[in-house]
């Protein structure tokens, strides 16, 4: 089974900061890597699919990169509505798996 | 507008069974691969299992923690996805979400652009 490891598990940042979250797969998943945002009490929403494709309606300050085993989600200029928990997820093979999550909090 | 609406959650006893439903509207349900994802209180997201469209064979995959206890099925005539989980454990307590990439997901049906609001299942004696 493929394991997904995210880092950091939490971070504190200020509005306007550039934030990068990384995700590592235990084996190559090509570009089958998706990123989700989740706010408390809400369902997750898809931000990035296939490693670097922006989901429709998602602001362009979000971007994704990587392939193989190492991936990153970058928020170029953090906005107040971006304080949330972010998850990576591999869709390369079953069992599908999420990373442990990264909580982005206010500094 | 695409909508996924889960129902059937509530309080269940250890060793018991639960059956959740997910009613889908806004797209051709029969063409979609459907997944269940759960989230224990204060914890991360956990994929539980999925069912392919009948056109793609209709087979299922399940996560290890629930394999042998779970059945995912679908009724395309009613646009409804089901999850049955038997021999419930305390650790099955979670919000259960149905999720999908939608119809015609191409080469990647595991990227979920559509989610339900979730249904809370509490397993407690």
GROMACS .gro file of C-alpha atoms in nm:
model
  232
    1UNK     CA    1   0.000   0.000   0.000
    2UNK     CA    2   0.115   0.354  -0.075
    3UNK     CA    3   0.172   0.577   0.228
    4UNK     CA    4   0.140   0.954   0.204
    5UNK     CA    5   0.344   1.174   0.438
    6UNK     CA    6   0.271   1.545   0.469
    7UNK     CA    7   0.482   1.809   0.634
    8UNK     CA    8   0.457   2.010   0.839
    9UNK     CA    9   0.158   1.888   1.037
   10UNK     CA   10   0.084   2.246   1.131
   11UNK     CA   11   0.217   2.594   1.066
   12UNK     CA   12   0.144   2.950   1.163
   13UNK     CA   13   0.154   3.224   0.905
   14UNK     CA   14   0.040   3.579   0.844
   15UNK     CA   15  -0.183   3.720   0.573
   16UNK     CA   16   0.032   3.784   0.269
   17UNK     CA   17   0.285   3.512   0.350
   18UNK     CA   18   0.396   3.254   0.098
   19UNK     CA   19   0.319   2.907   0.231
   20UNK     CA   20   0.444   2.572   0.103
   21UNK     CA   21   0.321   2.230   0.217
   22UNK     CA   22   0.497   1.915   0.104
   23UNK     CA   23   0.371   1.563   0.047
   24UNK     CA   24   0.577   1.251  -0.010
   25UNK     CA   25   0.453   0.918  -0.143
   26UNK     CA   26   0.615   0.592  -0.035
   27UNK     CA   27   0.649   0.491  -0.400
   28UNK     CA   28   0.607   0.663  -0.735
   29UNK     CA   29   0.255   0.779  -0.809
   30UNK     CA   30   0.340   0.964  -1.130
   31UNK     CA   31   0.123   1.277  -1.113
   32UNK     CA   32  -0.181   1.115  -0.949
   33UNK     CA   33  -0.176   1.357  -0.659
   34UNK     CA   34  -0.462   1.579  -0.546
   35UNK     CA   35  -0.486   1.854  -0.283
   36UNK     CA   36  -0.792   1.937  -0.074
   37UNK     CA   37  -0.881   2.218   0.164
   38UNK     CA   38  -1.106   2.154   0.462
   39UNK     CA   39  -1.253   2.409   0.699
   40UNK     CA   40  -1.398   2.309   1.038
   41UNK     CA   41  -1.733   2.136   1.014
   42UNK     CA   42  -1.726   2.135   0.635
   43UNK     CA   43  -1.660   1.878   0.364
   44UNK     CA   44  -1.324   1.894   0.187
   45UNK     CA   45  -1.299   2.084  -0.140
   46UNK     CA   46  -1.068   1.994  -0.429
   47UNK     CA   47  -0.801   2.255  -0.497
   48UNK     CA   48  -0.548   2.088  -0.725
   49UNK     CA   49  -0.570   1.765  -0.927
   50UNK     CA   50  -0.309   1.572  -1.120
   51UNK     CA   51  -0.035   1.743  -0.919
   52UNK     CA   52  -0.057   2.084  -1.079
   53UNK     CA   53  -0.400   2.143  -1.233
   54UNK     CA   54  -0.612   2.409  -1.068
   55UNK     CA   55  -0.970   2.300  -1.005
   56UNK     CA   56  -1.229   2.529  -1.159
   57UNK     CA   57  -1.312   2.822  -0.934
   58UNK     CA   58  -1.000   2.793  -0.719
   59UNK     CA   59  -0.798   3.116  -0.686
   60UNK     CA   60  -0.473   3.132  -0.880
   61UNK     CA   61  -0.271   3.196  -0.563
   62UNK     CA   62  -0.289   2.817  -0.515
   63UNK     CA   63  -0.046   2.609  -0.717
   64UNK     CA   64   0.083   2.254  -0.713
   65UNK     CA   65   0.404   2.094  -0.831
   66UNK     CA   66   0.589   1.766  -0.835
   67UNK     CA   67   0.580   1.419  -0.979
   68UNK     CA   68   0.690   1.072  -0.879
   69UNK     CA   69   0.715   1.077  -0.502
   70UNK     CA   70   0.758   1.443  -0.404
   71UNK     CA   71   0.491   1.708  -0.430
   72UNK     CA   72   0.417   2.056  -0.300
   73UNK     CA   73   0.120   2.287  -0.256
   74UNK     CA   74   0.204   2.657  -0.253
   75UNK     CA   75  -0.015   2.949  -0.155
   76UNK     CA   76   0.156   3.253  -0.300
   77UNK     CA   77  -0.004   3.515  -0.075
   78UNK     CA   78  -0.205   3.376   0.214
   79UNK     CA   79  -0.551   3.525   0.257
   80UNK     CA   80  -0.771   3.515   0.566
   81UNK     CA   81  -1.004   3.261   0.405
   82UNK     CA   82  -0.711   3.022   0.350
   83UNK     CA   83  -0.674   2.935   0.716
   84UNK     CA   84  -0.778   2.572   0.705
   85UNK     CA   85  -0.645   2.217   0.696
   86UNK     CA   86  -0.493   2.087   0.374
   87UNK     CA   87  -0.468   1.723   0.267
   88UNK     CA   88  -0.283   1.552  -0.015
   89UNK     CA   89  -0.431   1.234  -0.161
   90UNK     CA   90  -0.298   0.979  -0.407
   91UNK     CA   91  -0.531   0.844  -0.674
   92UNK     CA   92  -0.271   0.623  -0.844
   93UNK     CA   93  -0.374   0.291  -0.698
   94UNK     CA   94  -0.605   0.128  -0.449
   95UNK     CA   95  -0.617   0.164  -0.155
   96UNK     CA   96  -0.644   0.535  -0.215
   97UNK     CA   97  -0.481   0.731   0.065
   98UNK     CA   98  -0.459   1.074   0.221
   99UNK     CA   99  -0.172   1.244   0.391
  100UNK     CA  100  -0.213   1.327   0.757
  101UNK     CA  101  -0.306   1.688   0.692
  102UNK     CA  102  -0.148   2.029   0.749
  103UNK     CA  103  -0.330   2.282   0.963
  104UNK     CA  104  -0.257   2.639   0.857
  105UNK     CA  105  -0.318   2.876   1.146
  106UNK     CA  106  -0.290   3.247   1.210
  107UNK     CA  107   0.041   3.374   1.346
  108UNK     CA  108  -2.636   2.182  -0.970
  109UNK     CA  109  -2.461   1.872  -0.842
  110UNK     CA  110  -2.576   1.752  -0.500
  111UNK     CA  111  -2.473   1.457  -0.286
  112UNK     CA  112  -2.684   1.403   0.025
  113UNK     CA  113  -2.595   1.139   0.282
  114UNK     CA  114  -2.846   0.992   0.522
  115UNK     CA  115  -2.874   0.709   0.773
  116UNK     CA  116  -2.623   0.813   1.037
  117UNK     CA  117  -2.682   0.814   1.410
  118UNK     CA  118  -2.599   0.623   1.727
  119UNK     CA  119  -2.509   0.257   1.686
  120UNK     CA  120  -2.390  -0.006   1.932
  121UNK     CA  121  -2.061  -0.193   1.908
  122UNK     CA  122  -2.111  -0.512   1.715
  123UNK     CA  123  -2.408  -0.370   1.532
  124UNK     CA  124  -2.450  -0.262   1.171
  125UNK     CA  125  -2.501   0.063   0.989
  126UNK     CA  126  -2.640   0.145   0.648
  127UNK     CA  127  -2.577   0.481   0.490
  128UNK     CA  128  -2.723   0.618   0.170
  129UNK     CA  129  -2.601   0.892  -0.062
  130UNK     CA  130  -2.856   1.042  -0.300
  131UNK     CA  131  -2.697   1.205  -0.604
  132UNK     CA  132  -2.846   1.461  -0.838
  133UNK     CA  133  -2.719   1.694  -1.108
  134UNK     CA  134  -2.535   1.445  -1.325
  135UNK     CA  135  -2.568   1.096  -1.472
  136UNK     CA  136  -2.506   0.889  -1.159
  137UNK     CA  137  -2.472   0.560  -1.346
  138UNK     CA  138  -2.155   0.683  -1.517
  139UNK     CA  139  -1.977   0.783  -1.196
  140UNK     CA  140  -1.734   0.596  -0.975
  141UNK     CA  141  -1.833   0.664  -0.616
  142UNK     CA  142  -1.629   0.660  -0.295
  143UNK     CA  143  -1.689   0.678   0.078
  144UNK     CA  144  -1.446   0.877   0.293
  145UNK     CA  145  -1.468   0.909   0.670
  146UNK     CA  146  -1.325   1.139   0.933
  147UNK     CA  147  -1.307   1.046   1.299
  148UNK     CA  148  -1.357   1.335   1.543
  149UNK     CA  149  -1.052   1.562   1.537
  150UNK     CA  150  -0.869   1.334   1.295
  151UNK     CA  151  -0.775   1.332   0.929
  152UNK     CA  152  -0.951   1.197   0.624
  153UNK     CA  153  -0.962   0.822   0.562
  154UNK     CA  154  -1.073   0.658   0.238
  155UNK     CA  155  -1.309   0.370   0.312
  156UNK     CA  156  -1.391   0.223  -0.027
  157UNK     CA  157  -1.530   0.275  -0.374
  158UNK     CA  158  -1.750   0.126  -0.641
  159UNK     CA  159  -1.694   0.159  -1.012
  160UNK     CA  160  -1.965   0.238  -1.260
  161UNK     CA  161  -2.139  -0.066  -1.405
  162UNK     CA  162  -1.997   0.033  -1.742
  163UNK     CA  163  -1.651  -0.011  -1.592
  164UNK     CA  164  -1.739  -0.340  -1.427
  165UNK     CA  165  -1.912  -0.226  -1.110
  166UNK     CA  166  -1.643  -0.377  -0.886
  167UNK     CA  167  -1.546  -0.252  -0.542
  168UNK     CA  168  -1.227  -0.178  -0.350
  169UNK     CA  169  -1.210  -0.147   0.026
  170UNK     CA  170  -0.963  -0.012   0.280
  171UNK     CA  171  -0.792  -0.258   0.511
  172UNK     CA  172  -0.951  -0.138   0.839
  173UNK     CA  173  -1.301  -0.221   0.709
  174UNK     CA  174  -1.236  -0.505   0.467
  175UNK     CA  175  -1.452  -0.804   0.549
  176UNK     CA  176  -1.706  -0.586   0.730
  177UNK     CA  177  -1.809  -0.349   0.451
  178UNK     CA  178  -2.029  -0.362   0.143
  179UNK     CA  179  -2.060  -0.070  -0.097
  180UNK     CA  180  -2.340  -0.097  -0.351
  181UNK     CA  181  -2.539   0.125  -0.582
  182UNK     CA  182  -2.886   0.154  -0.727
  183UNK     CA  183  -2.850   0.343  -1.053
  184UNK     CA  184  -3.229   0.353  -1.100
  185UNK     CA  185  -3.252   0.559  -0.779
  186UNK     CA  186  -2.926   0.756  -0.817
  187UNK     CA  187  -2.825   0.622  -0.479
  188UNK     CA  188  -2.502   0.489  -0.329
  189UNK     CA  189  -2.502   0.267  -0.021
  190UNK     CA  190  -2.256   0.173   0.250
  191UNK     CA  191  -2.317  -0.116   0.486
  192UNK     CA  192  -2.073  -0.169   0.771
  193UNK     CA  193  -2.110  -0.466   1.006
  194UNK     CA  194  -1.949  -0.564   1.338
  195UNK     CA  195  -1.915  -0.199   1.430
  196UNK     CA  196  -1.626  -0.088   1.648
  197UNK     CA  197  -1.583   0.223   1.859
  198UNK     CA  198  -1.319   0.337   1.610
  199UNK     CA  199  -1.578   0.341   1.330
  200UNK     CA  200  -1.716   0.659   1.489
  201UNK     CA  201  -1.679   0.926   1.222
  202UNK     CA  202  -1.843   1.159   0.977
  203UNK     CA  203  -1.895   0.958   0.660
  204UNK     CA  204  -1.879   1.143   0.327
  205UNK     CA  205  -1.969   1.022  -0.019
  206UNK     CA  206  -1.747   1.168  -0.288
  207UNK     CA  207  -1.701   1.145  -0.662
  208UNK     CA  208  -1.513   1.287  -0.957
  209UNK     CA  209  -1.843   1.293  -1.145
  210UNK     CA  210  -1.928   1.114  -1.468
  211UNK     CA  211  -1.673   1.049  -1.741
  212UNK     CA  212  -1.379   1.088  -1.507
  213UNK     CA  213  -1.137   0.967  -1.773
  214UNK     CA  214  -0.812   0.823  -1.649
  215UNK     CA  215  -0.848   0.945  -1.291
  216UNK     CA  216  -1.168   0.871  -1.105
  217UNK     CA  217  -0.999   0.920  -0.772
  218UNK     CA  218  -0.995   1.298  -0.770
  219UNK     CA  219  -1.310   1.406  -0.593
  220UNK     CA  220  -1.455   1.735  -0.701
  221UNK     CA  221  -1.795   1.660  -0.552
  222UNK     CA  222  -1.864   1.579  -0.186
  223UNK     CA  223  -2.169   1.539   0.030
  224UNK     CA  224  -2.211   1.726   0.358
  225UNK     CA  225  -2.142   1.411   0.557
  226UNK     CA  226  -2.334   1.189   0.798
  227UNK     CA  227  -2.220   1.140   1.157
  228UNK     CA  228  -2.206   0.785   1.287
  229UNK     CA  229  -2.138   0.736   1.657
  230UNK     CA  230  -2.059   0.387   1.784
  231UNK     CA  231  -2.106   0.367   2.158
  232UNK     CA  232  -2.258   0.136   2.414
   0.00000   0.00000   0.00000
